[in-house]
GROMACS .gro file of C-alpha atoms in nm:
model
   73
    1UNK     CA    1  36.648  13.467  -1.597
    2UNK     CA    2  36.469  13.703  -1.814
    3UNK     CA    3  36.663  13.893  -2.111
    4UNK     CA    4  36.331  14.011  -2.273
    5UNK     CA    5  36.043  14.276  -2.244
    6UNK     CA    6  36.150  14.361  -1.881
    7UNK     CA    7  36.521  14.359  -1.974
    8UNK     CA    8  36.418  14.637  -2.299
    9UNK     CA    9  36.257  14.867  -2.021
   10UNK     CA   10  36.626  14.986  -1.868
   11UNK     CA   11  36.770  15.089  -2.177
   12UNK     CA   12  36.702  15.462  -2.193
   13UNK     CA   13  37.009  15.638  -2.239
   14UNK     CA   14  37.120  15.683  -2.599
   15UNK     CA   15  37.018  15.411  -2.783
   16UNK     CA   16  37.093  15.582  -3.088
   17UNK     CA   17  37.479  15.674  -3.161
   18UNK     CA   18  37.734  15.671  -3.427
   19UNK     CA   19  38.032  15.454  -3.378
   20UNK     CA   20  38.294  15.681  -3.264
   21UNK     CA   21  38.616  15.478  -3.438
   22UNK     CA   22  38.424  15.457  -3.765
   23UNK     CA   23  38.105  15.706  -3.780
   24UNK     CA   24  37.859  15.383  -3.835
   25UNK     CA   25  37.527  15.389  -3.774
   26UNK     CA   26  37.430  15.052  -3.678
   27UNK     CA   27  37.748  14.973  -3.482
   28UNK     CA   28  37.549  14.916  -3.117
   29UNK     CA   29  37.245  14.704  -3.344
   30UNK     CA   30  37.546  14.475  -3.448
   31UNK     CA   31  37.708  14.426  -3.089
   32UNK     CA   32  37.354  14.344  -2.959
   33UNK     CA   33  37.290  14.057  -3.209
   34UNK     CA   34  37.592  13.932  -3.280
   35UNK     CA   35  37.739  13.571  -3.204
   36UNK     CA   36  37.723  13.501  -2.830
   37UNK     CA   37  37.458  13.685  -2.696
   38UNK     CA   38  37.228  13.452  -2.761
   39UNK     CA   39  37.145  13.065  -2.695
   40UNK     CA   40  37.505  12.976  -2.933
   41UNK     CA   41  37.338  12.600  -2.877
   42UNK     CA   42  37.617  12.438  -3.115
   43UNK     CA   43  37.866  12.724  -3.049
   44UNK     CA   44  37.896  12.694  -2.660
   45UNK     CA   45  38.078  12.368  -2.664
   46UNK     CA   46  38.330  12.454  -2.924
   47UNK     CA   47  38.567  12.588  -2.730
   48UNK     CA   48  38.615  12.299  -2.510
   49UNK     CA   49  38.643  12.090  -2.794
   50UNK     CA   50  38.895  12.283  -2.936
   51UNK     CA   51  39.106  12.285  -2.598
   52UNK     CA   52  39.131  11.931  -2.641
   53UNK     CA   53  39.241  11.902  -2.952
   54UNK     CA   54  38.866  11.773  -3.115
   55UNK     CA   55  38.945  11.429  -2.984
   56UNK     CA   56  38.641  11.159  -3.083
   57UNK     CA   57  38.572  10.849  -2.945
   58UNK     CA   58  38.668  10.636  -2.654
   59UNK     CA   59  38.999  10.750  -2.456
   60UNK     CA   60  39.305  10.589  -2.513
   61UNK     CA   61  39.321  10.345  -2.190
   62UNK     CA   62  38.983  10.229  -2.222
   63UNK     CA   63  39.069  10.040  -2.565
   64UNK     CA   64  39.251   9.800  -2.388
   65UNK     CA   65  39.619   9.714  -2.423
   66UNK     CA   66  39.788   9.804  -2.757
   67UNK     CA   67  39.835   9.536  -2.960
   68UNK     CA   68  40.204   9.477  -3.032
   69UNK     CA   69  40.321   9.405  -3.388
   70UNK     CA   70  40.372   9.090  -3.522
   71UNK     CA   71  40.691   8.966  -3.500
   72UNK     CA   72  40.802   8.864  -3.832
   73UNK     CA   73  41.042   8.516  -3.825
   0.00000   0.00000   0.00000
């Protein structure tokens, strides 16, 4: 469960390195804190929304029969 102080103790091997593709410095700090390795509280659910097309509301059968167009005389 826990990702904190006891989690920080393990890391001991190079902590410090340049990016190897592109020589930056802070390549690792990025990866680290970057989207998804945290809570992503909103983030989480999006791709299951997106799977399904961001549908809203009540399904389609549960509205009850479609009503059928007036027939004009």
């Amino acid at each position: 469960m826990t990702k904190g102080t006891s989690s920080f103790g393990k890391r001991h091997n190079k902590t410090h390195v340049l990016c190897r593709r592109c020589d930056n410095w802070g390549e690792k700090a990025k990866r680290r804190k970057t989207t998804g390795t945290g809570r992503m509280r909103s983030l989480k659910h999006v791709s299951r929304k997106f799977s399904n097309g961001f549908r809203i509301g009540t399904p389609k059968g549960a509205r009850g029969p479609a009503s059928a167009p007036a027939a004009s005389s």
